[in-house]
């Protein structure tokens, strides 16, 4: 790495080397992705964010219970789809920056601050940081909900879905969303939308995690709904000692000659 | 590029089946034909809908209609049953797939089985793979209509839809397809199959309202 000529953003020096290695047959390790269903919904008093809990690497489920709702600030959470590592690191970084900003300005942080920081950061890396986010919270301007893609484009809407299960969840929202819902209805609708993603998308699975953010409090509803459970073990399959009867035993000494090096 | 049709959506209810498809024929991203009929009555017991290549779909539909004419010429009181049509389509599509020259369609066969006195719905795709289900969607409907229909079905816990519920589910699915599919179209036709026969509706319109949430969106990038 040429430290003197470092520039902002990623260095793509190794791309040519990687392509040549791939041609020779080197398979890249599948990285831990969250093929996901994440949703966000604005209701009368605040915002509900929802996510599933499956992390995949290629077509293997690497985690049945991973956390996709990342803490940004006491009044703000973000749900993330995309590369799991990117999501976690970006979430931590933005949370730290928000905290510093909040201490500097002596005010609780605003959602648009997080949005701007995320958008600028992701645009700088031109989509190579695989984060697709739904940022939601409650600040002095009221409930806020935004979705950002990995290229830095953001959108302001009353409900948002991202991830591989976004279409399944979007239909549930399109059919049943109403403005100014009550909290209980909003929670149920969000859980139903994530459930639609879990049941109809192969990249989503596990349980439904929700986060409800209102003016007064932020409530993290872990494992709000389990969609499918494995069920209890039907029988005891351990083999009892003495199942195989011992007929005879013989001890043979094996003499090996050590090799001289 | 060939002219193709979008999603077909089918919902079984306690007394029969509803099948819907929009009326656009797309040529890539050009809405070339605006009044294409993709759901058809075959006889008093069966209706079919197809998505995919319109030429291939029309060819098979023509064959089916000729079979119905042959039946009426024979005039022996028997008609093609829904399962017969379903089986025929499966075999033809699979045969063509084996010759590596598929009919590029997904067909939904909707019918009322008079012997069992139950509605019947099955889907066959271009590979000749077929399945029977009480809710089916093809094309983009797989992503947009099917999850919603499944969630509504699960909420019923094993009880079949009533006619009104099936209608609501179908209307909302078609509205969602118009709203979210780039090749969608607001006009669609519905075919109803029940014990009394097959009825094809006039062209219906999807109503999609996004205006109501406009007040909440403050103009940052939207």
Short mmCIF file of C-alpha atoms in Angstrom, two decimals:
data_model
loop_
_atom_site.label_atom_id
_atom_site.label_comp_id
_atom_site.label_asym_id
_atom_site.label_seq_id
_atom_site.Cartn_x
_atom_site.Cartn_y
_atom_site.Cartn_z
CA UNK A 1 0.00 0.00 0.00
CA UNK A 2 1.42 3.32 -1.06
CA UNK A 3 0.83 5.44 2.02
CA UNK A 4 2.00 8.67 0.37
CA UNK A 5 -0.53 8.45 -2.44
CA UNK A 6 -3.53 7.38 -0.35
CA UNK A 7 -6.76 8.82 -1.54
CA UNK A 8 -10.31 8.75 -0.21
CA UNK A 9 -12.44 5.70 -0.81
CA UNK A 10 -11.44 2.14 -1.63
CA UNK A 11 -8.28 1.12 -3.42
CA UNK A 12 -9.01 -1.17 -6.34
CA UNK A 13 -5.41 -2.27 -6.99
CA UNK A 14 -6.12 -5.91 -6.31
CA UNK A 15 -9.08 -6.23 -8.65
CA UNK A 16 -6.97 -7.31 -11.60
CA UNK A 17 -5.15 -9.84 -9.48
CA UNK A 18 -8.48 -11.18 -8.18
CA UNK A 19 -9.92 -11.60 -11.67
CA UNK A 20 -6.83 -13.56 -12.75
CA UNK A 21 -7.07 -15.75 -9.66
CA UNK A 22 -10.76 -16.37 -10.32
CA UNK A 23 -9.92 -17.45 -13.88
CA UNK A 24 -7.43 -19.94 -12.43
CA UNK A 25 -10.25 -21.37 -10.34
CA UNK A 26 -10.02 -19.66 -6.98
CA UNK A 27 -13.49 -19.36 -5.52
CA UNK A 28 -14.10 -16.34 -3.38
CA UNK A 29 -15.41 -16.98 0.14
CA UNK A 30 -19.11 -16.22 0.36
CA UNK A 31 -19.47 -13.28 2.65
CA UNK A 32 -22.12 -13.06 5.27
CA UNK A 33 -25.05 -11.29 3.65
CA UNK A 34 -28.36 -10.44 5.13
CA UNK A 35 -30.76 -11.35 2.32
CA UNK A 36 -33.48 -9.82 4.27
CA UNK A 37 -36.85 -8.37 4.86
CA UNK A 38 -36.67 -5.02 6.62
CA UNK A 39 -39.64 -2.71 6.92
CA UNK A 40 -40.50 0.63 8.43
CA UNK A 41 -43.90 2.17 9.08
CA UNK A 42 -44.97 5.59 10.26
CA UNK A 43 -48.04 5.65 12.50
CA UNK A 44 -49.86 8.31 14.47
CA UNK A 45 -47.40 8.65 17.35
CA UNK A 46 -44.14 7.43 15.87
CA UNK A 47 -42.35 4.84 13.80
CA UNK A 48 -42.16 1.03 13.85
CA UNK A 49 -39.14 -0.71 12.34
CA UNK A 50 -39.18 -4.44 11.68
CA UNK A 51 -36.68 -7.03 10.50
CA UNK A 52 -36.24 -10.78 10.16
CA UNK A 53 -33.28 -12.61 11.74
CA UNK A 54 -31.66 -14.71 9.02
CA UNK A 55 -28.09 -14.15 7.79
CA UNK A 56 -27.03 -16.04 4.67
CA UNK A 57 -23.72 -16.73 3.01
CA UNK A 58 -24.34 -17.96 -0.50
CA UNK A 59 -27.22 -20.37 -0.11
CA UNK A 60 -26.37 -21.39 3.45
CA UNK A 61 -28.07 -19.93 6.45
CA UNK A 62 -25.20 -18.73 8.58
CA UNK A 63 -27.24 -17.34 11.41
CA UNK A 64 -30.82 -18.02 12.42
CA UNK A 65 -30.85 -15.20 14.91
CA UNK A 66 -28.89 -12.17 13.84
CA UNK A 67 -29.74 -8.64 14.79
CA UNK A 68 -30.64 -6.32 11.96
CA UNK A 69 -32.09 -3.41 13.91
CA UNK A 70 -29.08 -1.26 14.77
CA UNK A 71 -29.01 1.36 17.46
CA UNK A 72 -28.12 4.83 16.22
CA UNK A 73 -29.36 7.06 19.04
CA UNK A 74 -31.82 6.78 21.93
CA UNK A 75 -34.51 8.10 19.61
CA UNK A 76 -33.33 6.48 16.39
CA UNK A 77 -32.78 3.01 15.01
CA UNK A 78 -31.85 1.77 11.58
CA UNK A 79 -32.77 -1.51 9.96
CA UNK A 80 -30.15 -2.81 7.57
CA UNK A 81 -30.04 -5.20 4.63
CA UNK A 82 -26.97 -6.10 2.62
CA UNK A 83 -23.51 -7.19 3.74
CA UNK A 84 -23.75 -7.93 7.45
CA UNK A 85 -20.28 -6.63 8.30
CA UNK A 86 -20.87 -3.37 6.46
CA UNK A 87 -24.17 -2.91 8.24
CA UNK A 88 -22.71 -3.39 11.70
CA UNK A 89 -19.64 -1.23 11.16
CA UNK A 90 -21.52 1.58 9.46
CA UNK A 91 -24.18 1.45 12.18
CA UNK A 92 -21.55 1.71 14.92
CA UNK A 93 -19.72 4.49 13.15
CA UNK A 94 -22.79 6.60 12.55
CA UNK A 95 -24.01 6.01 16.10
CA UNK A 96 -20.66 7.31 17.40
CA UNK A 97 -20.71 10.34 15.12
CA UNK A 98 -24.29 11.09 16.08
CA UNK A 99 -23.39 10.93 19.74
CA UNK A 100 -20.49 13.34 19.26
CA UNK A 101 -22.64 15.65 17.19
CA UNK A 102 -25.34 15.54 19.84
CA UNK A 103 -22.84 16.39 22.57
CA UNK A 104 -21.42 19.20 20.46
CA UNK A 105 -24.77 20.77 19.69
CA UNK A 106 -26.25 19.98 23.12
CA UNK A 107 -29.43 18.66 21.51
CA UNK A 108 -30.90 15.24 20.87
CA UNK A 109 -29.88 14.09 17.38
CA UNK A 110 -32.21 14.44 14.42
CA UNK A 111 -32.98 11.67 11.95
CA UNK A 112 -32.02 13.85 9.00
CA UNK A 113 -28.54 14.20 10.52
CA UNK A 114 -28.09 10.44 10.47
CA UNK A 115 -29.58 10.37 6.99
CA UNK A 116 -27.14 12.96 5.66
CA UNK A 117 -24.14 11.30 7.28
CA UNK A 118 -25.12 7.89 5.89
CA UNK A 119 -25.95 9.22 2.46
CA UNK A 120 -22.65 11.07 2.06
CA UNK A 121 -20.65 8.15 3.40
CA UNK A 122 -22.27 5.59 1.14
CA UNK A 123 -22.05 7.81 -1.93
CA UNK A 124 -18.34 8.29 -1.32
CA UNK A 125 -17.88 4.53 -1.67
CA UNK A 126 -20.05 4.37 -4.79
CA UNK A 127 -22.13 1.39 -3.68
CA UNK A 128 -19.21 -0.87 -2.70
CA UNK A 129 -20.34 -0.69 0.91
CA UNK A 130 -23.36 -2.94 0.67
CA UNK A 131 -25.79 -1.23 3.01
CA UNK A 132 -29.47 -0.85 2.28
CA UNK A 133 -31.03 0.89 5.23
CA UNK A 134 -34.28 2.05 6.65
CA UNK A 135 -33.67 4.81 9.17
CA UNK A 136 -36.50 5.72 11.50
CA UNK A 137 -36.91 7.75 14.62
CA UNK A 138 -38.66 10.47 16.49
CA UNK A 139 -37.06 13.87 16.83
CA UNK A 140 -38.14 17.45 17.46
CA UNK A 141 -39.71 17.61 13.99
CA UNK A 142 -41.87 14.56 14.63
CA UNK A 143 -41.72 10.95 13.43
CA UNK A 144 -39.31 10.41 10.56
CA UNK A 145 -38.79 7.47 8.22
CA UNK A 146 -36.30 7.23 5.36
CA UNK A 147 -34.91 4.46 3.20
CA UNK A 148 -31.36 4.65 1.77
CA UNK A 149 -29.77 2.36 -0.76
CA UNK A 150 -26.08 1.50 -1.00
CA UNK A 151 -25.46 4.21 -3.56
CA UNK A 152 -26.57 6.94 -1.19
CA UNK A 153 -29.98 7.70 -2.65
CA UNK A 154 -32.60 8.21 0.03
CA UNK A 155 -36.36 8.40 -0.02
CA UNK A 156 -38.87 9.85 2.38
CA UNK A 157 -42.10 7.88 2.73
CA UNK A 158 -44.74 6.79 5.20
CA UNK A 159 -43.76 3.14 4.81
CA UNK A 160 -40.65 1.51 3.41
CA UNK A 161 -39.38 -2.00 2.71
CA UNK A 162 -35.88 -3.12 1.70
CA UNK A 163 -34.01 -6.36 1.17
CA UNK A 164 -34.80 -9.46 -0.84
CA UNK A 165 -38.21 -9.79 0.82
CA UNK A 166 -39.13 -6.20 0.08
CA UNK A 167 -41.70 -7.05 -2.56
CA UNK A 168 -43.57 -9.49 -0.35
CA UNK A 169 -43.64 -6.97 2.50
CA UNK A 170 -44.54 -4.10 0.20
CA UNK A 171 -47.72 -5.83 -0.94
CA UNK A 172 -48.88 -6.29 2.64
CA UNK A 173 -48.30 -2.60 3.28
CA UNK A 174 -49.92 -1.51 0.01
CA UNK A 175 -53.04 -3.49 0.82
CA UNK A 176 -53.48 -2.60 4.48
CA UNK A 177 -51.66 0.64 5.25
CA UNK A 178 -53.69 3.58 6.50
CA UNK A 179 -52.43 6.96 7.60
CA UNK A 180 -52.35 7.72 11.33
CA UNK A 181 -52.76 4.14 12.56
CA UNK A 182 -52.84 3.32 16.24
CA UNK A 183 -49.75 1.75 17.77
CA UNK A 184 -51.21 -1.74 18.17
CA UNK A 185 -52.42 -1.84 14.56
CA UNK A 186 -49.08 -0.50 13.35
CA UNK A 187 -47.16 -3.16 15.28
CA UNK A 188 -49.39 -5.93 13.96
CA UNK A 189 -49.14 -4.69 10.37
CA UNK A 190 -45.35 -4.41 10.57
CA UNK A 191 -45.06 -7.91 12.01
CA UNK A 192 -47.35 -9.22 9.26
CA UNK A 193 -45.23 -7.55 6.59
CA UNK A 194 -42.01 -9.10 7.92
CA UNK A 195 -43.84 -12.43 8.24
CA UNK A 196 -44.82 -12.22 4.57
CA UNK A 197 -41.15 -11.75 3.75
CA UNK A 198 -40.06 -14.64 5.96
CA UNK A 199 -42.65 -17.01 4.52
CA UNK A 200 -42.28 -16.08 0.86
CA UNK A 201 -38.60 -15.16 0.46
CA UNK A 202 -35.77 -17.66 0.74
CA UNK A 203 -33.30 -15.07 1.97
CA UNK A 204 -35.41 -14.15 4.99
CA UNK A 205 -36.26 -16.29 7.95
CA UNK A 206 -36.26 -16.75 11.68
CA UNK A 207 -38.27 -14.52 13.94
CA UNK A 208 -39.65 -11.01 13.67
CA UNK A 209 -37.79 -8.28 15.57
CA UNK A 210 -39.53 -4.96 16.01
CA UNK A 211 -38.55 -1.57 17.34
CA UNK A 212 -41.21 0.97 18.23
CA UNK A 213 -40.03 4.56 18.53
CA UNK A 214 -42.33 7.20 19.91
CA UNK A 215 -41.86 10.59 21.48
CA UNK A 216 -41.62 9.21 25.00
CA UNK A 217 -39.76 5.97 24.58
CA UNK A 218 -38.04 3.51 22.29
CA UNK A 219 -39.09 -0.07 22.76
CA UNK A 220 -37.09 -2.92 21.24
CA UNK A 221 -39.41 -5.93 20.86
CA UNK A 222 -36.98 -8.78 20.47
CA UNK A 223 -38.42 -11.97 18.94
CA UNK A 224 -41.83 -10.37 18.74
CA UNK A 225 -43.21 -13.22 16.67
CA UNK A 226 -41.85 -16.66 15.86
CA UNK A 227 -43.02 -17.75 12.45
CA UNK A 228 -42.06 -21.40 12.47
CA UNK A 229 -40.60 -23.37 15.30
CA UNK A 230 -38.73 -26.62 14.90
CA UNK A 231 -40.85 -28.48 17.39
CA UNK A 232 -39.74 -30.67 20.30
CA UNK A 233 -37.63 -33.74 19.80
CA UNK A 234 -39.89 -36.73 19.31
CA UNK A 235 -37.78 -39.38 20.99
CA UNK A 236 -34.59 -40.15 22.78
CA UNK A 237 -32.03 -41.40 20.29
CA UNK A 238 -29.06 -41.87 22.59
CA UNK A 239 -27.60 -45.34 22.63
CA UNK A 240 -27.48 -46.95 26.04
CA UNK A 241 -24.20 -48.48 27.18
CA UNK A 242 -24.24 -52.25 26.67
CA UNK A 243 -26.40 -52.10 23.53
CA UNK A 244 -23.64 -53.78 21.58
CA UNK A 245 -22.56 -56.87 23.46
CA UNK A 246 -18.84 -57.57 23.74
CA UNK A 247 -18.05 -61.10 22.56
CA UNK A 248 -14.26 -61.14 22.84
CA UNK A 249 -11.37 -58.71 23.12
CA UNK A 250 -7.75 -59.00 22.06
CA UNK A 251 -4.89 -56.59 22.68
CA UNK A 252 -2.13 -56.46 20.06
CA UNK A 253 0.99 -54.40 20.61
CA UNK A 254 1.84 -52.41 17.50
CA UNK A 255 5.55 -51.75 17.13
CA UNK A 256 6.42 -48.93 14.79
CA UNK A 257 9.87 -47.97 13.78
CA UNK A 258 10.50 -44.28 14.13
CA UNK A 259 11.86 -42.63 11.06
CA UNK A 260 15.20 -40.97 11.35
CA UNK A 261 15.32 -37.47 9.98
CA UNK B 1 -38.26 -9.30 -28.21
CA UNK B 2 -41.72 -10.80 -28.48
CA UNK B 3 -45.04 -9.56 -27.24
CA UNK B 4 -45.77 -10.95 -23.81
CA UNK B 5 -48.38 -10.67 -21.13
CA UNK B 6 -47.88 -9.98 -17.46
CA UNK B 7 -49.14 -11.67 -14.35
CA UNK B 8 -52.22 -13.83 -14.00
CA UNK B 9 -53.71 -14.15 -10.54
CA UNK B 10 -56.15 -16.83 -9.39
CA UNK B 11 -58.03 -17.25 -6.11
CA UNK B 12 -60.25 -20.17 -5.09
CA UNK B 13 -63.23 -19.50 -2.90
CA UNK B 14 -65.74 -21.86 -1.34
CA UNK B 15 -68.02 -22.03 -4.38
CA UNK B 16 -65.65 -21.47 -7.27
CA UNK B 17 -62.59 -19.72 -8.67
CA UNK B 18 -61.72 -16.19 -9.71
CA UNK B 19 -59.04 -15.55 -12.30
CA UNK B 20 -57.73 -12.13 -13.32
CA UNK B 21 -55.21 -10.78 -15.82
CA UNK B 22 -54.48 -7.30 -17.12
CA UNK B 23 -55.13 -6.41 -20.72
CA UNK B 24 -51.76 -5.11 -21.91
CA UNK B 25 -49.43 -6.82 -24.37
CA UNK B 26 -45.89 -5.60 -23.64
CA UNK B 27 -43.14 -5.45 -26.20
CA UNK B 28 -40.14 -5.08 -23.94
CA UNK B 29 -40.96 -1.86 -22.13
CA UNK B 30 -43.42 -0.67 -24.78
CA UNK B 31 -47.10 -1.16 -23.96
CA UNK B 32 -47.81 -2.26 -27.52
CA UNK B 33 -51.29 -3.74 -27.29
CA UNK B 34 -53.83 -2.33 -24.87
CA UNK B 35 -56.77 -4.67 -25.14
CA UNK B 36 -55.34 -8.16 -24.99
CA UNK B 37 -57.55 -10.79 -23.43
CA UNK B 38 -55.50 -13.30 -21.45
CA UNK B 39 -58.25 -15.03 -19.49
CA UNK B 40 -60.68 -17.12 -21.50
CA UNK B 41 -63.67 -19.34 -21.01
CA UNK B 42 -63.08 -22.78 -22.45
CA UNK B 43 -66.42 -24.41 -21.70
CA UNK B 44 -69.03 -24.30 -18.94
CA UNK B 45 -66.66 -25.88 -16.43
CA UNK B 46 -63.23 -24.51 -17.29
CA UNK B 47 -61.44 -21.24 -17.83
CA UNK B 48 -57.77 -20.66 -18.55
CA UNK B 49 -55.49 -17.69 -18.15
CA UNK B 50 -51.94 -17.44 -19.40
CA UNK B 51 -48.94 -15.19 -18.99
CA UNK B 52 -45.81 -15.05 -21.08
CA UNK B 53 -45.52 -15.12 -24.83
CA UNK B 54 -48.86 -14.11 -26.35
CA UNK B 55 -48.33 -15.96 -29.62
CA UNK B 56 -47.60 -19.27 -27.88
CA UNK B 57 -50.47 -18.74 -25.47
CA UNK B 58 -52.91 -17.99 -28.27
CA UNK B 59 -51.75 -21.09 -30.15
CA UNK B 60 -52.51 -23.37 -27.21
CA UNK B 61 -55.76 -21.55 -26.51
CA UNK B 62 -56.77 -22.10 -30.12
CA UNK B 63 -56.08 -25.82 -29.75
CA UNK B 64 -58.21 -25.93 -26.62
CA UNK B 65 -61.05 -24.10 -28.32
CA UNK B 66 -60.86 -26.54 -31.23
CA UNK B 67 -61.13 -29.42 -28.77
CA UNK B 68 -64.29 -27.83 -27.35
CA UNK B 69 -65.72 -27.52 -30.86
CA UNK B 70 -64.92 -31.19 -31.48
CA UNK B 71 -66.77 -32.02 -28.28
CA UNK B 72 -69.86 -30.14 -29.36
CA UNK B 73 -69.73 -31.74 -32.80
CA UNK B 74 -69.67 -35.19 -31.19
CA UNK B 75 -72.64 -34.05 -29.10
CA UNK B 76 -72.50 -36.96 -26.66
CA UNK B 77 -73.16 -34.95 -23.53
CA UNK B 78 -69.58 -35.05 -22.21
CA UNK B 79 -67.41 -32.03 -21.85
CA UNK B 80 -63.74 -31.46 -21.14
CA UNK B 81 -63.35 -31.44 -17.39
CA UNK B 82 -60.97 -29.01 -15.65
CA UNK B 83 -58.58 -31.83 -14.86
CA UNK B 84 -58.62 -32.99 -18.45
CA UNK B 85 -57.64 -29.55 -19.68
CA UNK B 86 -55.00 -29.31 -16.96
CA UNK B 87 -53.54 -32.69 -17.86
CA UNK B 88 -53.53 -31.93 -21.58
CA UNK B 89 -51.74 -28.62 -21.07
CA UNK B 90 -49.18 -30.24 -18.78
CA UNK B 91 -48.37 -32.94 -21.28
CA UNK B 92 -48.15 -30.59 -24.27
CA UNK B 93 -45.94 -28.10 -22.44
CA UNK B 94 -43.70 -30.82 -21.06
CA UNK B 95 -43.39 -32.45 -24.46
CA UNK B 96 -42.30 -29.19 -26.05
CA UNK B 97 -39.84 -28.58 -23.20
CA UNK B 98 -38.32 -31.99 -23.91
CA UNK B 99 -37.77 -30.94 -27.51
CA UNK B 100 -36.01 -27.82 -26.19
CA UNK B 101 -38.63 -25.71 -27.93
CA UNK B 102 -40.96 -24.63 -25.14
CA UNK B 103 -44.24 -22.79 -25.29
CA UNK B 104 -43.07 -19.79 -23.29
CA UNK B 105 -46.07 -19.53 -20.98
CA UNK B 106 -47.46 -20.11 -17.53
CA UNK B 107 -51.05 -21.32 -17.70
CA UNK B 108 -53.58 -21.26 -14.92
CA UNK B 109 -56.48 -23.66 -15.37
CA UNK B 110 -59.50 -22.72 -13.27
CA UNK B 111 -62.57 -24.88 -13.14
CA UNK B 112 -65.41 -26.32 -11.17
CA UNK B 113 -65.17 -30.07 -10.75
CA UNK B 114 -68.81 -31.14 -11.07
CA UNK B 115 -68.16 -34.70 -9.90
CA UNK B 116 -66.41 -33.67 -6.70
CA UNK B 117 -68.49 -30.50 -6.47
CA UNK B 118 -65.41 -28.50 -5.62
CA UNK B 119 -63.48 -25.71 -7.29
CA UNK B 120 -60.25 -26.68 -9.01
CA UNK B 121 -57.23 -24.59 -9.89
CA UNK B 122 -53.89 -25.64 -11.25
CA UNK B 123 -50.84 -24.01 -12.80
CA UNK B 124 -48.51 -25.31 -15.51
CA UNK B 125 -45.32 -23.58 -16.48
CA UNK B 126 -43.11 -23.62 -19.56
CA UNK B 127 -41.11 -26.54 -18.21
CA UNK B 128 -44.20 -28.66 -18.01
CA UNK B 129 -44.16 -28.60 -14.22
CA UNK B 130 -47.66 -28.43 -12.82
CA UNK B 131 -49.19 -27.96 -9.43
CA UNK B 132 -52.61 -27.53 -7.86
CA UNK B 133 -53.22 -24.79 -5.35
CA UNK B 134 -56.01 -22.62 -4.08
CA UNK B 135 -54.07 -19.42 -4.71
CA UNK B 136 -51.83 -19.03 -7.75
CA UNK B 137 -50.00 -16.17 -9.35
CA UNK B 138 -47.61 -16.10 -12.30
CA UNK B 139 -44.90 -13.70 -13.44
CA UNK B 140 -44.47 -10.64 -11.24
CA UNK B 141 -47.52 -11.80 -9.33
CA UNK B 142 -45.21 -14.30 -7.63
CA UNK B 143 -43.46 -11.46 -5.86
CA UNK B 144 -46.32 -9.06 -5.39
CA UNK B 145 -49.62 -10.90 -5.31
CA UNK B 146 -48.73 -14.29 -3.85
CA UNK B 147 -47.33 -13.16 -0.47
CA UNK B 148 -50.36 -10.98 0.17
CA UNK B 149 -52.82 -13.68 -0.88
CA UNK B 150 -51.02 -16.24 1.28
CA UNK B 151 -51.15 -13.97 4.32
CA UNK B 152 -54.89 -13.46 3.80
CA UNK B 153 -55.40 -17.20 3.40
CA UNK B 154 -53.45 -17.97 6.54
CA UNK B 155 -55.56 -15.49 8.47
CA UNK B 156 -58.55 -17.66 7.58
CA UNK B 157 -56.92 -20.73 9.19
CA UNK B 158 -58.06 -23.37 6.75
CA UNK B 159 -61.51 -21.94 6.05
CA UNK B 160 -61.90 -21.14 2.34
CA UNK B 161 -62.51 -17.56 1.21
CA UNK B 162 -66.06 -16.37 0.64
CA UNK B 163 -66.83 -14.82 -2.72
CA UNK B 164 -66.54 -11.25 -1.35
CA UNK B 165 -63.24 -12.00 0.37
CA UNK B 166 -61.84 -13.57 -2.79
CA UNK B 167 -62.92 -10.52 -4.79
CA UNK B 168 -61.23 -8.16 -2.33
CA UNK B 169 -58.03 -10.19 -2.37
CA UNK B 170 -58.01 -10.26 -6.16
CA UNK B 171 -58.75 -6.53 -6.52
CA UNK B 172 -56.01 -5.59 -4.10
CA UNK B 173 -53.53 -7.92 -5.81
CA UNK B 174 -54.24 -6.41 -9.22
CA UNK B 175 -53.97 -2.90 -7.80
CA UNK B 176 -50.62 -3.78 -6.26
CA UNK B 177 -49.40 -5.24 -9.54
CA UNK B 178 -50.37 -2.08 -11.37
CA UNK B 179 -48.70 0.07 -8.73
CA UNK B 180 -45.45 -1.86 -8.36
CA UNK B 181 -44.79 -3.68 -11.65
CA UNK B 182 -43.21 -1.45 -14.27
CA UNK B 183 -44.99 -3.41 -17.00
CA UNK B 184 -48.31 -3.25 -15.14
CA UNK B 185 -51.56 -1.89 -16.49
CA UNK B 186 -54.63 -0.57 -14.68
CA UNK B 187 -57.23 -2.42 -16.77
CA UNK B 188 -57.88 -6.07 -16.17
CA UNK B 189 -60.47 -8.75 -16.78
CA UNK B 190 -61.84 -11.24 -14.30
CA UNK B 191 -63.29 -14.67 -15.01
CA UNK B 192 -65.53 -16.32 -12.44
CA UNK B 193 -65.97 -20.11 -12.53
CA UNK B 194 -68.52 -21.81 -10.34
CA UNK B 195 -71.15 -24.55 -10.40
CA UNK B 196 -73.42 -22.40 -12.54
CA UNK B 197 -70.87 -21.84 -15.29
CA UNK B 198 -68.15 -19.47 -16.42
CA UNK B 199 -68.67 -15.72 -16.50
CA UNK B 200 -66.19 -13.26 -17.89
CA UNK B 201 -66.44 -9.73 -16.62
CA UNK B 202 -66.01 -6.51 -18.53
CA UNK B 203 -62.75 -4.69 -18.21
CA UNK B 204 -62.22 -3.44 -14.64
CA UNK B 205 -59.95 -0.68 -13.46
CA UNK B 206 -57.45 -0.69 -10.64
CA UNK B 207 -57.70 2.25 -8.35
CA UNK B 208 -54.45 3.16 -6.72
CA UNK B 209 -54.20 6.08 -4.34
CA UNK B 210 -50.86 7.49 -3.35
CA UNK B 211 -51.96 11.05 -2.91
CA UNK B 212 -53.03 10.64 0.69
CA UNK B 213 -49.53 10.20 2.00
CA UNK B 214 -48.24 13.21 0.03
CA UNK B 215 -48.65 15.56 2.99
CA UNK B 216 -46.21 13.55 5.04
CA UNK B 217 -43.48 13.65 2.45
CA UNK B 218 -41.60 16.90 2.81
CA UNK B 219 -39.88 17.05 -0.50
CA UNK B 220 -36.49 15.65 0.28
CA UNK B 221 -35.84 13.58 -2.84
CA UNK B 222 -39.41 12.61 -3.56
#
